[in-house]
Tab-separated table of C-alpha atoms in Angstrom:
chain	number	residue	atom	x	y	z
I	1	MET	CA	-13.656	-43.491	21.107
I	2	ARG	CA	-16.867	-40.755	20.180
I	3	LEU	CA	-14.472	-38.067	21.154
I	4	PHE	CA	-11.443	-39.443	18.865
I	5	SER	CA	-13.726	-40.008	16.099
I	6	GLN	CA	-14.535	-36.150	16.808
I	7	LYS	CA	-11.184	-35.291	16.252
I	8	LEU	CA	-10.422	-37.270	13.299
I	9	ARG	CA	-13.669	-35.685	11.519
I	10	ILE	CA	-12.377	-32.138	12.499
I	11	LEU	CA	-8.888	-32.679	11.300
I	12	GLY	CA	-10.190	-33.994	7.819
I	13	HIS	CA	-8.022	-35.435	4.864
I	14	ALA	CA	-5.287	-33.172	2.741
I	15	PRO	CA	-6.729	-30.273	0.660
I	16	ASP	CA	-6.430	-30.034	-2.598
I	17	GLY	CA	-2.776	-29.538	-3.674
I	18	ALA	CA	-3.368	-28.400	-7.073
I	19	PHE	CA	-5.615	-25.433	-5.763
I	20	LEU	CA	-3.251	-24.144	-3.360
I	21	PHE	CA	-0.634	-24.632	-5.356
I	22	ALA	CA	-2.343	-22.264	-7.823
I	23	ILE	CA	-2.842	-19.725	-5.494
I	24	LEU	CA	0.995	-20.214	-4.330
I	25	PHE	CA	2.274	-19.143	-7.595
I	26	LEU	CA	-0.120	-16.270	-8.181
I	27	VAL	CA	0.982	-14.600	-4.784
I	28	VAL	CA	4.730	-15.066	-5.566
I	29	GLY	CA	4.220	-14.032	-9.118
I	30	GLY	CA	2.079	-11.314	-8.087
I	31	LEU	CA	5.015	-9.674	-5.895
I	32	PHE	CA	7.294	-9.702	-8.774
I	33	ALA	CA	4.696	-8.265	-10.748
I	34	LEU	CA	3.996	-5.818	-8.431
I	35	ALA	CA	7.795	-4.992	-7.748
I	36	SER	CA	8.223	-4.184	-11.499
I	37	ALA	CA	4.716	-2.011	-11.913
I	38	SER	CA	5.360	-0.059	-8.858
I	39	SER	CA	9.401	0.438	-8.534
I	40	ASP	CA	9.399	3.547	-10.960
I	41	ILE	CA	6.468	5.400	-9.205
I	42	ALA	CA	7.790	4.374	-5.500
I	43	ALA	CA	11.146	5.718	-6.424
I	44	ILE	CA	9.554	8.985	-7.533
I	45	ARG	CA	7.161	9.445	-4.739
I	46	TYR	CA	8.831	7.836	-1.840
I	47	GLY	CA	12.589	7.942	-2.548
I	48	THR	CA	12.473	3.923	-2.361
I	49	PRO	CA	11.680	1.717	-5.517
I	50	SER	CA	10.609	-1.205	-2.724
I	51	TYR	CA	7.980	0.803	-1.097
I	52	PHE	CA	4.867	-0.284	-2.405
I	53	LEU	CA	6.324	-4.240	-2.434
I	54	LEU	CA	7.400	-3.852	1.327
I	55	GLY	CA	3.793	-2.124	2.083
I	56	GLN	CA	2.421	-5.414	0.086
I	57	ILE	CA	4.348	-7.554	2.473
I	58	LEU	CA	3.833	-6.208	5.420
I	59	LYS	CA	0.216	-4.917	5.449
I	60	GLY	CA	-0.872	-7.634	2.904
I	61	LEU	CA	0.984	-10.902	3.004
I	62	LEU	CA	2.128	-11.400	6.363
I	63	PRO	CA	-1.788	-10.561	7.834
I	64	GLY	CA	-2.794	-12.710	4.875
I	65	ILE	CA	-0.537	-15.963	6.127
I	66	VAL	CA	-2.196	-15.537	9.309
I	67	GLY	CA	-5.715	-15.349	8.039
I	68	PHE	CA	-4.946	-18.369	5.761
I	69	PHE	CA	-3.938	-20.573	9.000
I	70	ILE	CA	-6.931	-19.274	11.278
I	71	GLY	CA	-8.887	-20.244	8.131
I	72	TYR	CA	-7.186	-23.276	7.906
I	73	VAL	CA	-7.147	-24.769	11.273
I	74	VAL	CA	-10.761	-23.653	12.818
I	75	TYR	CA	-13.330	-26.205	11.499
I	76	TYR	CA	-15.089	-24.619	8.793
I	77	ARG	CA	-19.109	-25.366	10.285
I	78	ARG	CA	-18.118	-23.267	13.739
I	79	TRP	CA	-18.059	-20.225	11.247
I	80	LYS	CA	-21.578	-20.837	10.709
I	81	ARG	CA	-22.169	-19.595	14.496
I	82	VAL	CA	-20.873	-16.551	14.423
I	83	SER	CA	-21.714	-15.604	11.073
I	84	PHE	CA	-24.418	-13.353	11.642
I	85	PHE	CA	-22.162	-11.432	14.624
I	86	LEU	CA	-19.447	-11.071	11.675
I	87	PHE	CA	-21.873	-9.647	9.511
I	88	ALA	CA	-23.677	-7.410	11.545
I	89	LEU	CA	-20.116	-6.039	12.692
I	90	ASN	CA	-19.164	-5.277	9.055
I	91	ILE	CA	-22.135	-3.285	8.667
I	92	VAL	CA	-21.486	-0.898	11.507
I	93	LEU	CA	-17.746	-0.726	10.194
I	94	LEU	CA	-19.406	0.409	6.910
I	95	LEU	CA	-21.282	3.089	8.473
I	96	LEU	CA	-18.257	4.170	10.461
I	97	VAL	CA	-16.418	4.959	7.009
I	98	PHE	CA	-18.633	8.085	6.893
I	99	THR	CA	-17.980	9.304	10.386
I	100	PRO	CA	-14.467	11.039	11.791
I	101	PHE	CA	-13.067	7.452	12.090
I	102	GLY	CA	-13.074	7.201	8.229
I	103	TYR	CA	-11.381	9.013	5.693
I	104	ALA	CA	-11.803	9.563	1.877
I	105	ALA	CA	-9.236	9.273	-0.730
I	106	LYS	CA	-10.156	10.436	-4.271
I	107	GLY	CA	-13.556	11.559	-3.269
I	108	SER	CA	-14.486	8.077	-2.079
I	109	HIS	CA	-15.196	7.080	1.592
I	110	ARG	CA	-13.972	3.590	1.686
I	111	TRP	CA	-11.558	3.312	4.594
I	112	ILE	CA	-11.312	3.397	8.207
I	113	GLU	CA	-8.161	4.688	10.214
I	114	LEU	CA	-7.439	3.579	13.802
I	115	GLY	CA	-3.819	5.089	14.316
I	116	PRO	CA	-1.166	3.275	12.363
I	117	LEU	CA	-4.087	0.406	11.065
I	118	SER	CA	-6.335	1.296	8.136
I	119	PHE	CA	-8.689	-1.261	5.946
I	120	GLN	CA	-11.401	-1.186	3.648
I	121	PRO	CA	-14.602	-2.782	5.524
I	122	SER	CA	-16.317	-3.206	2.085
I	123	GLU	CA	-13.667	-5.886	1.439
I	124	LEU	CA	-14.260	-7.569	4.886
I	125	LEU	CA	-17.598	-8.063	3.162
I	126	LYS	CA	-15.971	-10.419	0.757
I	127	ILE	CA	-16.019	-13.086	3.971
I	128	THR	CA	-18.906	-11.874	6.320
I	129	PHE	CA	-21.642	-11.519	3.420
I	130	VAL	CA	-20.696	-14.857	1.932
I	131	LEU	CA	-20.718	-16.642	5.569
I	132	TYR	CA	-24.035	-15.029	6.365
I	133	LEU	CA	-25.930	-15.951	3.271
I	134	ALA	CA	-24.495	-19.428	3.488
I	135	SER	CA	-25.435	-19.955	6.993
I	136	LEU	CA	-28.922	-18.283	5.866
I	137	PHE	CA	-29.783	-20.621	3.112
I	138	SER	CA	-28.467	-23.469	4.520
I	139	SER	CA	-30.587	-23.188	7.875
I	140	THR	CA	-33.711	-25.203	8.797
I	141	HIS	CA	-35.931	-22.329	8.726
I	142	VAL	CA	-34.996	-20.847	5.334
I	143	ARG	CA	-34.307	-24.191	3.394
I	144	SER	CA	-38.122	-24.478	4.621
I	145	MET	CA	-39.011	-21.565	2.424
I	146	LYS	CA	-36.973	-22.827	-0.939
I	147	GLY	CA	-38.105	-21.629	-3.923
I	148	SER	CA	-40.806	-19.249	-2.264
I	149	TRP	CA	-41.010	-15.199	-2.406
I	150	LYS	CA	-40.028	-14.972	1.231
I	151	MET	CA	-36.533	-16.336	0.338
I	152	ALA	CA	-36.292	-13.849	-2.513
I	153	LEU	CA	-37.235	-11.149	-0.732
I	154	VAL	CA	-34.605	-11.765	2.127
I	155	PHE	CA	-31.774	-12.138	-0.697
I	156	MET	CA	-33.366	-8.693	-1.853
I	157	GLY	CA	-33.494	-7.133	1.201
I	158	LEU	CA	-29.819	-8.041	2.348
I	159	SER	CA	-28.492	-7.130	-1.147
I	160	ALA	CA	-30.168	-3.751	-0.859
I	161	LEU	CA	-28.256	-2.829	2.843
I	162	VAL	CA	-24.912	-4.030	1.626
I	163	GLY	CA	-25.344	-2.641	-1.975
I	164	GLY	CA	-26.557	0.968	-0.795
I	165	LEU	CA	-23.814	0.983	1.770
I	166	ILE	CA	-21.289	0.163	-0.954
I	167	PHE	CA	-22.540	2.377	-3.573
I	168	LEU	CA	-22.569	5.492	-1.097
I	169	GLN	CA	-18.934	5.048	-0.638
I	170	PRO	CA	-18.851	5.026	-3.735
I	171	ALA	CA	-17.324	1.565	-4.838
I	172	THR	CA	-19.429	0.409	-7.668
I	173	THR	CA	-17.522	-2.385	-9.006
I	174	MET	CA	-16.751	-3.820	-5.412
I	175	ALA	CA	-20.768	-3.829	-5.103
I	176	VAL	CA	-20.950	-5.523	-8.189
I	177	VAL	CA	-18.514	-8.451	-7.112
I	178	ILE	CA	-20.096	-8.854	-4.016
I	179	LEU	CA	-23.997	-9.055	-5.048
I	180	SER	CA	-22.912	-11.006	-7.898
I	181	SER	CA	-21.487	-13.545	-6.010
I	182	GLY	CA	-24.295	-13.575	-3.632
I	183	PHE	CA	-26.923	-13.836	-6.617
I	184	ILE	CA	-24.807	-16.947	-7.662
I	185	MET	CA	-25.429	-18.365	-4.258
I	186	PHE	CA	-29.031	-17.490	-4.303
I	187	VAL	CA	-29.582	-19.501	-7.541
I	188	PHE	CA	-27.676	-22.651	-6.387
I	189	SER	CA	-29.573	-22.474	-2.863
I	190	GLY	CA	-32.777	-23.519	-5.091
I	191	ALA	CA	-34.581	-20.264	-6.323
I	192	ARG	CA	-36.942	-20.553	-8.617
I	193	ALA	CA	-36.788	-18.985	-12.112
I	194	LYS	CA	-39.299	-16.263	-11.203
I	195	HIS	CA	-37.696	-15.194	-8.480
I	196	ILE	CA	-34.063	-15.714	-10.500
I	197	ILE	CA	-35.519	-13.044	-13.341
I	198	SER	CA	-37.178	-10.633	-11.034
I	199	VAL	CA	-33.618	-10.322	-9.243
I	200	LEU	CA	-32.030	-10.023	-12.500
I	201	VAL	CA	-34.815	-7.106	-13.705
I	202	LEU	CA	-34.332	-5.289	-10.375
I	203	ALA	CA	-30.568	-5.198	-10.748
I	204	GLY	CA	-30.702	-4.236	-14.195
I	205	VAL	CA	-32.881	-1.093	-13.094
I	206	VAL	CA	-30.697	-0.110	-10.482
I	207	VAL	CA	-27.337	-0.343	-12.369
I	208	GLY	CA	-28.827	1.344	-15.383
I	209	SER	CA	-30.284	4.204	-13.381
I	210	LEU	CA	-26.796	4.592	-11.412
I	211	VAL	CA	-25.193	4.641	-15.002
I	212	ALA	CA	-27.544	7.250	-16.131
I	213	LEU	CA	-27.763	9.443	-13.296
I	214	THR	CA	-24.084	9.792	-12.198
I	215	PRO	CA	-21.750	11.443	-15.068
I	216	TYR	CA	-18.508	9.662	-14.128
I	217	ARG	CA	-19.880	6.222	-14.264
I	218	PHE	CA	-21.862	7.196	-17.602
I	219	ASP	CA	-18.260	8.339	-19.098
I	220	ARG	CA	-16.954	4.949	-18.219
I	221	PHE	CA	-19.774	3.058	-19.839
I	222	VAL	CA	-19.766	5.171	-23.143
I	223	PRO	CA	-16.471	3.763	-24.687
I	224	PHE	CA	-17.594	-0.135	-23.833
I	225	TRP	CA	-21.118	0.879	-25.374
I	226	ASN	CA	-19.941	2.408	-28.577
I	227	GLN	CA	-16.554	-0.205	-28.920
I	228	ILE	CA	-18.286	-3.211	-28.323
I	229	ILE	CA	-21.958	-3.017	-28.546
I	230	ALA	CA	-22.537	-0.465	-31.110
I	231	ILE	CA	-20.056	-1.465	-33.870
I	232	PRO	CA	-22.417	-4.405	-35.188
I	233	PHE	CA	-25.312	-2.038	-34.641
I	234	PRO	CA	-24.133	1.517	-35.545
I	235	SER	CA	-27.365	2.932	-35.274
I	236	LEU	CA	-27.268	2.445	-31.310
I	237	ALA	CA	-23.997	4.239	-31.015
I	238	ILE	CA	-23.984	7.154	-28.567
I	239	ASP	CA	-23.151	10.328	-30.658
I	240	ASP	CA	-22.461	13.891	-29.460
I	241	ILE	CA	-20.768	13.226	-26.488
I	242	GLU	CA	-16.778	13.828	-25.390
I	243	VAL	CA	-15.956	10.922	-23.361
I	244	ASP	CA	-12.492	10.078	-22.471
I	245	SER	CA	-11.348	6.707	-23.564
I	246	PHE	CA	-7.620	7.305	-22.906
I	247	HIS	CA	-7.143	4.802	-20.106
I	248	VAL	CA	-8.645	2.028	-21.844
I	249	ASN	CA	-6.957	2.721	-24.908
I	250	GLN	CA	-3.547	3.129	-23.221
I	251	SER	CA	-4.214	-0.280	-21.544
I	252	ARG	CA	-4.783	-1.873	-24.745
I	253	ILE	CA	-1.717	-0.409	-26.199
I	254	SER	CA	0.147	-2.105	-23.633
I	255	ILE	CA	-1.095	-5.241	-23.878
I	256	GLY	CA	-0.415	-5.023	-27.483
I	257	ALA	CA	2.838	-3.873	-27.211
I	258	GLY	CA	3.804	-7.329	-25.602
I	259	GLY	CA	3.449	-9.251	-28.422
I	260	ILE	CA	4.096	-13.108	-27.970
I	261	SER	CA	6.900	-13.043	-25.249
I	262	GLY	CA	6.810	-9.622	-23.749
I	263	VAL	CA	9.561	-6.994	-23.848
I	264	GLY	CA	11.264	-8.220	-20.621
I	265	PHE	CA	10.765	-8.230	-16.791
I	266	GLY	CA	10.788	-4.543	-15.828
I	267	GLU	CA	11.172	-2.789	-19.243
I	268	SER	CA	7.302	-1.801	-19.549
I	269	THR	CA	7.297	1.946	-20.614
I	270	SER	CA	3.727	2.541	-20.096
I	271	LYS	CA	3.689	2.084	-16.313
I	272	TYR	CA	5.754	5.414	-15.890
I	273	SER	CA	3.011	7.589	-16.940
I	274	VAL	CA	-0.020	6.617	-19.251
I	275	LEU	CA	-1.363	3.390	-17.218
I	276	PRO	CA	-3.566	4.605	-14.160
I	277	GLU	CA	-2.678	2.891	-11.261
I	278	PRO	CA	-0.071	0.801	-12.931
I	279	MET	CA	0.602	-1.519	-9.497
I	280	GLY	CA	-3.443	-1.661	-9.119
I	281	ASP	CA	-6.067	-1.367	-11.667
I	282	SER	CA	-3.671	-1.710	-14.710
I	283	ILE	CA	-1.317	-4.557	-13.587
I	284	PHE	CA	-2.289	-7.030	-15.611
I	285	SER	CA	-1.642	-4.308	-18.677
I	286	VAL	CA	1.902	-4.412	-17.339
I	287	ILE	CA	2.090	-8.215	-17.166
I	288	ALA	CA	0.844	-8.431	-20.916
I	289	GLU	CA	3.769	-5.869	-21.712
I	290	GLU	CA	6.145	-7.199	-19.873
I	291	PHE	CA	5.824	-11.096	-20.222
I	292	GLY	CA	3.480	-11.007	-23.568
I	293	PHE	CA	0.899	-13.212	-24.606
I	294	ILE	CA	2.731	-16.140	-23.219
I	295	GLY	CA	2.687	-14.515	-20.004
I	296	SER	CA	-0.752	-13.546	-19.556
I	297	MET	CA	-1.748	-16.978	-20.775
I	298	VAL	CA	-0.052	-18.634	-17.957
I	299	VAL	CA	-1.762	-16.005	-15.327
I	300	MET	CA	-5.066	-16.803	-16.909
I	301	VAL	CA	-4.670	-20.272	-16.651
I	302	LEU	CA	-3.720	-19.978	-12.903
I	303	TYR	CA	-6.970	-18.424	-12.201
I	304	GLY	CA	-8.544	-21.215	-14.525
I	305	ILE	CA	-7.255	-23.939	-11.900
I	306	VAL	CA	-8.799	-21.666	-8.906
I	307	PHE	CA	-11.687	-22.082	-10.973
I	308	TRP	CA	-11.408	-25.396	-11.783
I	309	ARG	CA	-10.495	-26.664	-8.617
I	310	GLY	CA	-12.489	-24.675	-6.130
I	311	THR	CA	-15.746	-25.736	-8.186
I	312	ASP	CA	-14.894	-29.365	-7.905
I	313	ILE	CA	-14.707	-28.912	-4.193
I	314	VAL	CA	-18.196	-27.333	-4.177
I	315	LYS	CA	-19.179	-30.130	-6.479
I	316	LYS	CA	-17.523	-32.730	-3.726
I	317	SER	CA	-19.159	-30.990	-0.584
I	318	ARG	CA	-22.083	-32.612	0.997
I	319	ASP	CA	-22.798	-30.053	3.681
I	320	ASP	CA	-24.850	-27.245	2.314
I	321	PHE	CA	-22.807	-24.445	4.521
I	322	ALA	CA	-19.364	-25.734	2.766
I	323	ARG	CA	-20.871	-25.690	-0.653
I	324	LEU	CA	-22.382	-22.305	-0.378
I	325	VAL	CA	-19.344	-20.506	0.998
I	326	THR	CA	-16.906	-22.319	-1.602
I	327	LEU	CA	-18.944	-21.246	-4.142
I	328	GLY	CA	-19.297	-17.511	-2.613
I	329	PHE	CA	-15.412	-17.316	-2.338
I	330	VAL	CA	-14.602	-19.011	-5.785
I	331	SER	CA	-17.094	-16.652	-7.407
I	332	ILE	CA	-15.890	-13.589	-5.775
I	333	ILE	CA	-12.382	-14.537	-6.996
I	334	THR	CA	-13.300	-15.577	-10.493
I	335	ILE	CA	-15.721	-12.325	-11.196
I	336	GLN	CA	-13.159	-9.884	-9.825
I	337	THR	CA	-10.629	-11.451	-12.220
I	338	LEU	CA	-12.647	-11.516	-15.169
I	339	ILE	CA	-13.679	-7.649	-14.498
I	340	HIS	CA	-10.009	-6.565	-13.982
I	341	ILE	CA	-8.723	-8.438	-17.054
I	342	GLY	CA	-12.092	-7.683	-19.000
I	343	ALA	CA	-11.546	-3.611	-18.164
I	344	ASN	CA	-7.529	-3.734	-19.174
I	345	SER	CA	-8.642	-5.211	-22.426
I	346	GLY	CA	-11.597	-2.851	-23.114
I	347	ILE	CA	-14.137	-5.621	-22.752
I	348	VAL	CA	-16.058	-4.183	-19.921
I	349	PRO	CA	-16.331	-0.784	-18.891
I	350	PHE	CA	-12.762	0.366	-17.668
I	351	THR	CA	-13.090	0.237	-13.672
I	352	GLY	CA	-10.993	0.529	-10.807
I	353	ILE	CA	-10.742	-3.090	-9.256
I	354	PRO	CA	-7.540	-4.756	-8.286
I	355	LEU	CA	-6.269	-8.032	-9.663
I	356	PRO	CA	-6.774	-10.969	-6.789
I	357	PHE	CA	-3.276	-11.917	-5.131
I	358	VAL	CA	-1.366	-9.378	-7.669
I	359	SER	CA	-2.456	-5.928	-7.449
I	360	TYR	CA	-1.382	-3.628	-4.615
I	361	GLY	CA	-3.911	-3.631	-1.780
I	362	GLY	CA	-3.002	-4.879	1.796
I	363	THR	CA	-6.531	-5.519	2.909
I	364	ALA	CA	-7.510	-7.297	-0.397
I	365	LEU	CA	-4.603	-9.772	-0.026
I	366	ALA	CA	-5.416	-10.412	3.341
I	367	ILE	CA	-9.110	-10.947	2.858
I	368	SER	CA	-8.303	-13.186	-0.234
I	369	LEU	CA	-5.773	-15.347	1.530
I	370	THR	CA	-8.037	-15.769	4.565
I	371	MET	CA	-10.904	-16.563	2.084
I	372	ILE	CA	-8.200	-19.640	0.447
I	373	GLY	CA	-7.904	-20.620	4.288
I	374	VAL	CA	-11.392	-21.309	4.859
I	375	ILE	CA	-11.687	-23.280	1.465
I	376	ALA	CA	-8.679	-25.349	2.116
I	377	ASN	CA	-10.282	-26.329	5.481
I	378	ILE	CA	-13.600	-27.217	3.646
I	379	SER	CA	-11.796	-29.429	1.048
I	380	ARG	CA	-9.739	-31.277	4.035
I	381	HIS	CA	-13.752	-32.070	4.607
I	382	THR	CA	-15.051	-32.625	1.262
I	383	GLY	CA	-16.898	-36.239	0.716
I	384	LYS	CA	-17.258	-35.952	4.650
I	385	HIS	CA	-21.000	-34.963	6.074
I	386	SER	CA	-20.157	-33.963	9.464
I	387	SER	CA	-21.784	-31.468	11.912
I	388	LEU	CA	-20.694	-30.293	15.299
């Protein structure tokens, strides 16, 4: 009877349907958006319009489906046992990008290449860092330090390690996404106000220093500052500096060109030459141009559903580990979405980050679907405190 009860406990109930349907629509719709955004560039570069679409399916969707089912089938608390090993292995992989096993593209050391297989270790951190932080913050030892400086210092130390390795690649926005999600987990794990403020001040100093001391980061920040911050306060504008605002201006023009209903599927003209990485960093602008305000709102509503139902799973979880894992994964998806849409709209500094489930990137899609699988497994056990 005990064994039977344990099996029922592991099986759980049906996962959140609205959450999974929103993800399904984003993935399927993302493939159509990618096909449109990349077809002309693929035909010019590789002689076939489906090059990027096939790559996304073979290197992202199929591994992602496997990852989803692993996350969905494996009882979520079992990840707690291996979280430190997975995190430590990920740190080693981050170091390997600076060795002959890694390779650079566009001045960044973000990839590891093993024969036909290539991937970004920083993407794996979206899973391993969240799992390890959730395991740490939900452990009996750390919970005894809740609200103490020891807990804050542990978080700051781990963040410094992860952030330092990602900044060295460099992959600034990726570091912001992962560390911001970790910070949200830190806040909801019981941190005190003075510790939260200390972390925010330290993070502000680090980010401000990086922006001020690295020209390419500064060049991306200046248009945002002058167009958003300095408009109501003209005296704060940064003058006497030549900064290229071409990319953000073209993204805005593309979004505006879509009007209410868009120019039609496949009819975007900005994707040919003026948008940077139309199948990746600027794909929201292509969607807005082709499907207009209505299409853009549909996309944002779908992400809103993911956030809404994801936070509902967080609220219903009685297990600290489950609550923190779901919170971390949902935070990553939401923050990355907000930065991508905000950058394309000129609301935040223009930066290269993909739109989750939509932009081209095999590793990113596979990792995102794996996270969804773990959340789905947790959703099956909401309202049930269980342990193994």
